[in-house]
Short mmCIF file of C-alpha atoms in Angstrom, two decimals:
data_model
loop_
_atom_site.label_atom_id
_atom_site.label_comp_id
_atom_site.label_asym_id
_atom_site.label_seq_id
_atom_site.Cartn_x
_atom_site.Cartn_y
_atom_site.Cartn_z
CA MET A 1 0.00 0.00 0.00
CA THR A 2 1.62 3.25 -1.15
CA ARG A 3 0.52 6.82 -0.60
CA THR A 4 0.26 8.95 -3.76
CA GLY A 5 -2.41 11.42 -2.77
CA PRO A 6 -3.91 13.00 0.34
CA GLY A 7 -4.89 10.11 2.60
CA PRO A 8 -6.98 9.58 5.68
CA ALA A 9 -4.03 10.16 8.01
CA GLY A 10 -3.54 13.78 6.92
CA ALA A 11 -1.05 13.27 4.10
CA PRO A 12 0.16 16.47 2.40
CA ALA A 13 -1.51 17.91 -0.65
CA ALA A 14 -0.29 16.95 -4.10
CA ALA A 15 3.05 18.25 -5.28
CA PRO A 16 3.08 19.82 -8.72
CA ALA A 17 4.01 17.49 -11.54
CA GLY A 18 7.49 17.89 -12.94
CA ASP A 19 8.21 18.60 -16.58
CA ALA A 20 9.61 15.09 -16.99
CA PRO A 21 10.19 11.99 -14.91
CA THR A 22 13.53 11.70 -13.21
CA GLY A 23 15.52 8.57 -13.97
CA ALA A 24 19.01 7.20 -14.37
CA ALA A 25 19.55 9.37 -17.45
CA ALA A 26 19.03 13.09 -17.87
CA GLY A 27 16.10 14.39 -19.86
CA PRO A 28 12.56 13.08 -20.26
CA GLY A 29 11.98 9.35 -20.20
CA TRP A 30 14.84 7.02 -21.03
CA PRO A 31 16.87 8.79 -23.77
CA ALA A 32 19.82 6.36 -23.80
CA ILE A 33 18.12 3.01 -23.42
CA GLU A 34 14.98 3.64 -25.48
CA PRO A 35 16.63 3.68 -28.96
CA LEU A 36 18.48 0.46 -28.11
CA LEU A 37 15.26 -1.25 -27.06
CA ARG A 38 13.47 -0.13 -30.22
CA ALA A 39 16.28 -1.44 -32.42
CA ALA A 40 17.02 -4.67 -30.55
CA ALA A 41 15.00 -6.93 -32.84
CA ASP A 42 17.18 -6.12 -35.89
CA GLU A 43 20.99 -6.28 -35.96
CA HIS A 44 21.33 -3.62 -38.65
CA TRP A 45 19.26 -1.05 -36.79
CA LEU A 46 20.90 -2.00 -33.51
CA ALA A 47 24.33 -1.31 -35.00
CA ARG A 48 23.04 2.07 -36.19
CA ALA A 49 21.70 2.83 -32.72
CA VAL A 50 25.06 1.93 -31.14
CA ALA A 51 26.85 4.21 -33.59
CA ASP A 52 24.42 7.07 -32.98
CA LEU A 53 24.61 6.78 -29.21
CA GLY A 54 28.37 6.17 -29.06
CA LEU A 55 30.09 3.10 -27.68
CA ASP A 56 31.09 4.77 -24.41
CA ARG A 57 27.48 5.70 -23.61
CA VAL A 58 26.36 2.23 -24.64
CA ALA A 59 28.88 0.79 -22.18
CA GLU A 60 27.32 2.90 -19.41
CA VAL A 61 23.88 1.57 -20.31
CA VAL A 62 25.14 -2.02 -20.35
CA VAL A 63 26.94 -1.93 -16.99
CA GLU A 64 23.88 -0.29 -15.39
CA GLU A 65 21.80 -3.14 -16.80
CA LEU A 66 24.26 -5.77 -15.56
CA ALA A 67 24.06 -4.24 -12.08
CA VAL A 68 20.30 -4.88 -12.18
CA ARG A 69 20.66 -8.47 -13.40
CA CYS A 70 23.76 -9.61 -11.50
CA ASP A 71 22.89 -11.62 -8.39
CA PRO A 72 25.04 -11.26 -5.27
CA VAL A 73 27.77 -13.91 -5.05
CA PRO A 74 28.23 -16.14 -1.95
CA VAL A 75 31.92 -15.36 -1.41
CA ASP A 76 33.94 -13.32 1.03
CA GLY A 77 35.60 -10.21 -0.30
CA ALA A 78 35.28 -8.69 -3.76
CA ALA A 79 36.41 -9.80 -7.21
CA HIS A 80 37.48 -7.27 -9.84
CA LEU A 81 36.93 -7.89 -13.56
CA ALA A 82 37.58 -5.89 -16.70
CA PHE A 83 34.53 -5.63 -18.93
CA GLU A 84 35.12 -4.65 -22.55
CA LEU A 85 32.63 -3.80 -25.29
CA THR A 86 33.72 -3.69 -28.92
CA SER A 87 32.09 -2.33 -32.05
CA GLY A 88 34.00 -2.17 -35.32
CA GLY A 89 37.45 -0.93 -34.35
CA GLU A 90 36.31 0.77 -31.15
CA ARG A 91 36.30 -0.49 -27.59
CA ALA A 92 35.04 0.75 -24.23
CA CYS A 93 36.17 -0.72 -20.91
CA ARG A 94 34.93 -0.62 -17.32
CA LEU A 95 36.10 -2.16 -14.05
CA LEU A 96 33.42 -4.35 -12.50
CA THR A 97 33.43 -5.22 -8.80
CA VAL A 98 31.35 -8.23 -7.76
CA ASP A 99 30.64 -9.12 -4.13
CA ARG A 100 27.84 -10.09 -1.76
CA ASP A 101 26.03 -6.83 -2.55
CA GLY A 102 25.98 -7.44 -6.31
CA LEU A 103 27.83 -5.51 -9.03
CA THR A 104 29.24 -1.99 -9.22
CA SER A 105 31.41 -0.38 -11.88
CA LYS A 106 33.81 2.48 -12.55
CA ARG A 107 35.77 3.79 -15.50
CA ASP A 108 39.29 3.49 -14.11
CA GLY A 109 41.41 0.59 -12.96
CA TRP A 110 40.30 -2.03 -15.47
CA GLN A 111 43.80 -2.40 -16.93
CA ALA A 112 45.05 -4.23 -13.81
CA ALA A 113 42.10 -6.63 -13.49
CA PRO A 114 43.14 -10.32 -13.65
CA VAL A 115 40.14 -11.27 -15.82
CA ARG A 116 38.75 -9.55 -18.87
CA ILE A 117 35.35 -10.32 -20.41
CA THR A 118 34.94 -9.00 -23.96
CA HIS A 119 31.62 -8.73 -25.80
CA ASP A 120 30.63 -7.51 -29.22
CA ALA A 121 28.23 -4.67 -28.37
CA VAL A 122 25.51 -5.55 -30.89
CA ASP A 123 25.64 -9.23 -29.98
CA LEU A 124 25.33 -8.50 -26.26
CA LEU A 125 22.53 -5.96 -26.67
CA ARG A 126 20.66 -8.41 -28.87
CA GLY A 127 20.89 -10.98 -26.08
CA LEU A 128 19.88 -8.52 -23.38
CA TYR A 129 16.97 -6.82 -25.12
CA GLY A 130 16.17 -8.72 -28.32
CA PRO A 131 13.34 -11.17 -28.95
CA GLY A 132 13.01 -13.76 -26.21
CA THR A 133 13.25 -16.61 -28.70
CA ASP A 134 16.77 -15.53 -29.80
CA ARG A 135 19.11 -18.11 -28.30
CA ARG A 136 22.23 -17.67 -30.42
CA THR A 137 25.67 -18.44 -29.01
CA SER A 138 27.31 -15.28 -27.69
CA ARG A 139 30.58 -14.11 -29.18
CA ARG A 140 31.98 -13.52 -25.69
CA VAL A 141 35.73 -13.87 -25.07
CA THR A 142 37.01 -14.34 -21.49
CA THR A 143 40.72 -13.88 -20.79
CA CYS A 144 42.06 -14.99 -17.40
CA ALA A 145 45.45 -14.35 -15.79
CA GLU A 146 47.77 -17.23 -15.05
CA LEU A 147 48.15 -18.42 -11.46
CA ASN A 148 51.58 -16.86 -11.05
CA ALA A 149 50.21 -13.51 -12.20
CA LEU A 150 48.18 -13.35 -8.99
CA GLY A 151 51.11 -13.92 -6.63
CA PRO A 152 53.00 -13.55 -4.48
CA ALA A 153 50.31 -13.28 -1.82
CA PRO A 154 50.05 -13.85 1.93
CA GLY A 155 49.05 -17.44 2.45
CA GLY A 156 50.92 -18.73 -0.57
CA LEU A 157 49.28 -21.06 -3.05
CA THR A 158 46.17 -21.56 -0.93
CA ALA A 159 45.38 -17.83 -1.03
CA ILE A 160 45.96 -17.75 -4.79
CA VAL A 161 43.62 -20.69 -5.37
CA ARG A 162 40.93 -19.03 -3.23
CA GLU A 163 41.30 -15.86 -5.27
CA ARG A 164 40.91 -17.88 -8.46
CA GLN A 165 37.75 -19.45 -7.05
CA ARG A 166 36.39 -16.03 -6.13
CA LEU A 167 37.13 -14.81 -9.64
CA ALA A 168 35.44 -17.86 -11.17
CA VAL A 169 32.27 -17.23 -9.15
CA ALA A 170 32.31 -13.56 -10.15
CA VAL A 171 32.85 -14.37 -13.83
CA GLN A 172 29.92 -16.78 -13.75
CA ALA A 173 27.71 -14.13 -12.12
CA VAL A 174 28.58 -11.58 -14.83
CA VAL A 175 28.18 -14.10 -17.65
CA ALA A 176 24.78 -15.13 -16.25
CA ALA A 177 23.75 -11.46 -16.07
CA CYS A 178 24.60 -11.12 -19.78
CA GLN A 179 22.15 -13.88 -20.65
CA ARG A 180 18.39 -14.07 -20.43
CA HIS A 181 17.01 -16.65 -18.03
CA PRO A 182 13.75 -17.06 -16.11
CA VAL A 183 13.38 -15.46 -12.69
CA ASP A 184 10.79 -16.10 -10.00
CA LEU A 185 8.67 -13.03 -9.29
CA GLY A 186 8.06 -14.02 -5.67
CA GLY A 187 11.79 -14.32 -5.12
CA LEU A 188 12.37 -10.94 -6.74
CA SER A 189 9.68 -9.40 -4.53
CA THR A 190 11.37 -10.56 -1.34
CA ARG A 191 14.86 -9.70 -2.65
CA PHE A 192 13.93 -6.09 -3.47
CA GLY A 193 11.68 -5.62 -0.44
CA SER A 194 8.29 -5.34 -2.15
CA ASP A 195 5.20 -6.22 -0.12
CA LYS A 196 3.57 -8.01 -3.07
CA TRP A 197 4.63 -11.44 -1.81
CA ALA A 198 5.11 -13.05 1.62
CA ASP A 199 4.59 -9.72 3.38
CA LEU A 200 1.27 -7.87 3.33
CA HIS A 201 0.03 -9.65 0.19
CA TRP A 202 0.31 -12.75 -1.97
CA TYR A 203 0.02 -11.14 -5.40
CA THR A 204 3.02 -12.36 -7.40
CA GLN A 205 1.55 -15.76 -8.24
CA HIS A 206 -1.32 -13.95 -10.00
CA TYR A 207 1.00 -11.43 -11.64
CA GLU A 208 3.10 -14.24 -13.10
CA ARG A 209 0.02 -15.83 -14.66
CA HIS A 210 -1.26 -12.63 -16.27
CA PHE A 211 2.11 -11.10 -17.20
CA ALA A 212 3.63 -14.22 -18.78
CA ARG A 213 2.81 -13.09 -22.34
CA PHE A 214 4.60 -9.77 -21.73
CA ARG A 215 7.68 -11.35 -20.16
CA ASN A 216 10.21 -10.76 -22.96
CA ALA A 217 8.42 -7.94 -24.78
CA PRO A 218 9.57 -4.29 -24.78
CA VAL A 219 6.71 -3.29 -22.49
CA ARG A 220 5.97 0.03 -20.82
CA VAL A 221 4.83 -0.33 -17.21
CA LEU A 222 3.35 2.44 -15.07
CA GLU A 223 2.97 1.84 -11.34
CA ILE A 224 1.11 4.38 -9.24
CA GLY A 225 2.80 4.54 -5.85
CA ILE A 226 6.57 4.33 -5.29
CA GLY A 227 6.62 3.98 -1.51
CA GLY A 228 9.00 5.32 1.11
CA TYR A 229 6.64 8.12 2.17
CA ASP A 230 8.41 11.52 2.26
CA ALA A 231 11.99 10.23 1.94
CA PRO A 232 13.30 11.11 -1.56
CA ASP A 233 15.61 8.08 -1.76
CA GLN A 234 13.29 5.50 -0.20
CA GLY A 235 10.78 3.21 -1.91
CA GLY A 236 10.92 1.85 -5.43
CA ALA A 237 11.05 -1.82 -4.44
CA SER A 238 8.32 -2.81 -6.89
CA LEU A 239 9.82 -0.67 -9.66
CA ARG A 240 13.12 -2.54 -9.27
CA MET A 241 11.25 -5.83 -9.23
CA TRP A 242 9.47 -5.01 -12.52
CA GLN A 243 12.73 -3.76 -14.07
CA ARG A 244 14.32 -7.15 -13.36
CA TYR A 245 11.25 -9.20 -14.28
CA PHE A 246 10.77 -7.51 -17.67
CA PRO A 247 14.26 -7.64 -19.22
CA ALA A 248 13.30 -5.29 -22.09
CA GLY A 249 10.73 -3.22 -20.22
CA LEU A 250 10.60 0.47 -19.31
CA VAL A 251 9.18 1.20 -15.85
CA LEU A 252 7.64 4.52 -14.78
CA GLY A 253 6.62 5.23 -11.19
CA LEU A 254 4.25 7.99 -10.04
CA ASP A 255 4.22 9.35 -6.51
CA ILE A 256 3.00 12.49 -4.77
CA VAL A 257 6.49 12.92 -3.27
CA PRO A 258 9.55 13.53 -5.50
CA LYS A 259 11.76 10.43 -5.64
CA PRO A 260 15.06 11.51 -7.23
CA GLY A 261 16.92 8.78 -5.33
CA VAL A 262 14.88 5.95 -6.86
CA ARG A 263 16.94 5.06 -9.90
CA GLY A 264 17.60 2.34 -12.43
CA PRO A 265 18.66 2.04 -16.07
CA ARG A 266 15.06 1.37 -17.11
CA ILE A 267 13.30 3.18 -14.25
CA ALA A 268 11.95 6.73 -14.34
CA THR A 269 9.79 8.58 -11.81
CA ALA A 270 7.19 11.33 -12.03
CA VAL A 271 5.59 13.53 -9.36
CA GLY A 272 1.88 14.14 -8.98
CA ASP A 273 -1.46 13.35 -7.36
CA GLN A 274 -3.20 10.27 -8.71
CA GLY A 275 -6.51 11.98 -8.07
CA ASP A 276 -5.76 14.67 -10.68
CA PRO A 277 -7.29 13.50 -14.01
CA GLY A 278 -5.56 16.22 -16.05
CA LEU A 279 -2.14 15.29 -14.74
CA LEU A 280 -2.74 11.59 -15.41
CA ASP A 281 -3.97 12.25 -18.94
CA ASP A 282 -0.86 14.33 -19.63
CA LEU A 283 1.34 11.57 -18.19
CA GLY A 284 -0.31 9.05 -20.49
CA ARG A 285 0.12 11.26 -23.55
CA ARG A 286 3.80 11.87 -22.85
CA PHE A 287 4.94 8.43 -21.73
CA GLY A 288 2.28 5.99 -22.91
CA PRO A 289 0.70 4.07 -24.28
CA PHE A 290 1.30 1.60 -21.48
CA ASP A 291 1.12 -2.17 -21.71
CA ILE A 292 0.53 -2.43 -17.95
CA VAL A 293 -0.78 0.07 -15.39
CA ILE A 294 -0.74 -0.93 -11.71
CA ASP A 295 -2.58 1.13 -9.11
CA ASP A 296 -0.73 0.62 -5.83
CA GLY A 297 -1.26 4.21 -4.73
CA SER A 298 -3.30 5.80 -1.96
CA HIS A 299 -6.11 3.22 -2.31
CA LEU A 300 -8.63 5.93 -1.54
CA ASN A 301 -11.67 4.77 -3.47
CA ALA A 302 -12.17 8.13 -5.18
CA HIS A 303 -8.53 8.04 -6.35
CA VAL A 304 -8.86 4.51 -7.69
CA ARG A 305 -11.84 5.50 -9.80
CA ALA A 306 -10.30 8.79 -11.00
CA SER A 307 -7.05 7.07 -11.97
CA PHE A 308 -8.79 4.32 -13.91
CA THR A 309 -10.97 6.79 -15.84
CA ALA A 310 -7.97 8.93 -16.79
CA LEU A 311 -5.43 6.19 -17.55
CA PHE A 312 -7.43 3.32 -19.07
CA PRO A 313 -7.55 5.14 -22.43
CA HIS A 314 -3.73 5.16 -22.36
CA VAL A 315 -3.46 1.36 -22.06
CA ARG A 316 -2.59 -0.45 -25.29
CA PRO A 317 -5.11 -2.89 -26.80
CA GLY A 318 -4.33 -6.21 -25.20
CA GLY A 319 -2.80 -4.48 -22.19
CA LEU A 320 -3.80 -4.76 -18.54
CA TYR A 321 -4.95 -2.32 -15.86
CA VAL A 322 -4.40 -3.70 -12.35
CA VAL A 323 -5.98 -2.48 -9.12
CA GLU A 324 -4.41 -3.61 -5.85
CA ASP A 325 -5.74 -3.60 -2.28
CA LEU A 326 -9.44 -3.83 -2.97
CA GLN A 327 -10.02 -4.27 0.78
CA THR A 328 -10.31 -0.50 1.13
CA ALA A 329 -13.68 -0.72 -0.64
CA TYR A 330 -14.93 -1.95 2.77
CA TRP A 331 -12.95 0.51 4.93
CA PRO A 332 -14.74 3.79 5.76
CA GLY A 333 -11.47 5.64 6.33
CA TYR A 334 -10.67 5.21 2.62
CA GLY A 335 -14.14 6.03 1.33
CA GLY A 336 -15.31 2.43 1.55
CA THR A 337 -18.63 0.98 2.66
CA VAL A 338 -19.30 -0.78 5.94
CA GLY A 339 -20.87 -4.21 5.55
CA PRO A 340 -20.80 -7.11 3.10
CA VAL A 341 -21.64 -5.08 -0.04
CA ALA A 342 -19.29 -2.40 -1.37
CA GLY A 343 -20.99 0.77 -2.54
CA PRO A 344 -21.09 1.98 -6.15
CA GLY A 345 -18.52 4.70 -5.46
CA THR A 346 -15.82 2.25 -4.34
CA SER A 347 -13.15 0.32 -6.22
CA VAL A 348 -15.26 -2.83 -6.05
CA GLY A 349 -18.19 -0.76 -7.27
CA LEU A 350 -16.04 0.25 -10.24
CA LEU A 351 -15.42 -3.42 -11.05
CA LYS A 352 -19.15 -4.15 -10.85
CA GLN A 353 -19.70 -1.24 -13.24
CA LEU A 354 -17.12 -2.73 -15.62
CA VAL A 355 -18.87 -6.10 -15.52
CA ASP A 356 -22.12 -4.37 -16.40
CA GLY A 357 -20.40 -2.44 -19.19
CA LEU A 358 -18.94 -5.64 -20.60
CA HIS A 359 -22.56 -6.73 -21.16
CA HIS A 360 -23.88 -3.39 -22.39
CA ARG A 361 -25.39 -4.98 -25.50
CA GLU A 362 -27.68 -6.99 -23.24
CA TRP A 363 -29.08 -4.02 -21.36
CA VAL A 364 -32.86 -3.68 -21.22
CA PRO A 365 -33.79 -1.07 -22.22
CA PRO A 366 -30.81 -0.33 -24.54
CA ALA A 367 -28.36 2.35 -23.42
CA ALA A 368 -29.57 5.88 -24.04
CA ALA A 369 -27.46 8.48 -25.82
CA PRO A 370 -24.52 9.02 -25.72
CA GLY A 371 -24.41 5.25 -25.35
CA PRO A 372 -21.87 3.02 -23.62
CA SER A 373 -18.86 4.66 -21.98
CA TYR A 374 -15.25 4.29 -23.14
CA ALA A 375 -14.67 1.60 -20.51
CA ASP A 376 -17.88 -0.21 -21.58
CA ARG A 377 -16.54 -0.39 -25.14
CA HIS A 378 -12.95 -1.34 -24.28
CA ALA A 379 -12.89 -3.48 -21.12
CA VAL A 380 -13.06 -7.02 -22.51
CA ALA A 381 -12.17 -9.20 -19.51
CA LEU A 382 -11.96 -8.97 -15.74
CA THR A 383 -10.19 -11.35 -13.37
CA ILE A 384 -10.59 -10.77 -9.64
CA TYR A 385 -8.63 -12.33 -6.79
CA HIS A 386 -8.52 -11.53 -3.09
CA ASN A 387 -7.78 -7.78 -3.01
CA LEU A 388 -6.49 -7.77 -6.61
CA ALA A 389 -8.17 -7.21 -10.00
CA PHE A 390 -6.97 -7.33 -13.63
CA VAL A 391 -8.86 -5.50 -16.39
CA GLU A 392 -7.92 -6.35 -19.99
CA LYS A 393 -8.13 -3.69 -22.69
CA GLY A 394 -9.56 -4.48 -26.14
CA VAL A 395 -12.62 -3.87 -28.29
CA ASN A 396 -15.89 -5.02 -26.77
CA SER A 397 -17.70 -5.52 -30.06
CA GLU A 398 -19.53 -8.82 -29.65
CA GLU A 399 -23.19 -8.62 -30.59
CA GLY A 400 -25.85 -9.16 -28.01
CA ALA A 401 -28.52 -11.84 -28.06
CA PRO A 402 -30.66 -11.72 -31.26
CA ASP A 403 -33.78 -9.56 -31.22
CA PHE A 404 -36.18 -12.46 -31.56
CA ILE A 405 -35.31 -13.70 -28.05
CA ASP A 406 -37.93 -12.51 -25.57
CA ARG A 407 -36.39 -10.32 -22.91
CA GLY A 408 -39.61 -9.86 -20.98
CA TRP A 409 -39.72 -6.17 -21.75
CA SER A 410 -41.17 -3.96 -24.43
CA ALA A 411 -40.73 -0.28 -25.09
CA PRO A 412 -43.52 1.91 -23.72
CA PRO A 413 -45.90 3.33 -26.30
CA ALA A 414 -44.90 6.64 -27.81
#
């Protein structure tokens, strides 16, 4: 549960929206990574994108991505590796440090590293961001120092062998990060500190079922609610989880509090109140259309309804709009209804309205002008779990029952 608007506990009023989301790169959106993602399905265009962006900037993008994908290694101390990208006659190098906290990088010091991993830039980017069915053998070259190049060292040969083992584990972690492999969303949730699994909720099993078809696609994901309350560098656990789960996805987070400290190579953040329809519409126009929108914001029922109305038009056909924490439809402090039936103005009331709209061609009498709403015409499926709902976007164009079937009603005489 994440606050993104004025809540029942006296949360502050909405901050003004910024001109652009803040992310790992300067400027609106994801200026460095986006052209690489768009070109990743075709080697020719990917090579053009690398040339346009410059190999040094591409190297920055790649090592930021590897930091997201590299799992911590179960060894004491740190291993240092040289990582080299090549393209034509150019090369760009970075020093990678791998330890129990994961992977970090810097520009200097790579010359002295005992191991060097070299990748063709286009080949590596194709593997990182290209079609999920692409399983070609990488053109990686790994060069390791000889044993005597590591000595002399305190502890003699035993210390050298341990260092070699530490390097081997680190090399494997980096090589694995360069390849695409399945990850468990529940495990990612607990690793990054999201409450979507084994904490307040048990959502990830349902997310995996509904998001499977998007897994390797270049999706755009918007999540309302970043977390961390007023702290500018706190929160973002779910954004990091989605960044790792969708290897070619772009992730945008919206919160009422500025979050400049929540960063990632494919993460950007925006500031604003989820109850402001104009702001949400502008957000959708600038950074959509979205394949997935997740409302994990204030969970005030009025906000849930306002956000859906404003953002559902900015979901792609075939995309999903997700509403979390439906329990607040029964909590008065959030605008919910006391008792076993949620009122029409609640989030559950919204879902009931969507079910009715899905069947608008069966209404008796037929809908009066101006006819069915946008949601009635474009919500094509609803799946509801405990406190969690998925709404699928499409074209609700199926005809109703034929006219000759008696509906038990006739129009009043003119």
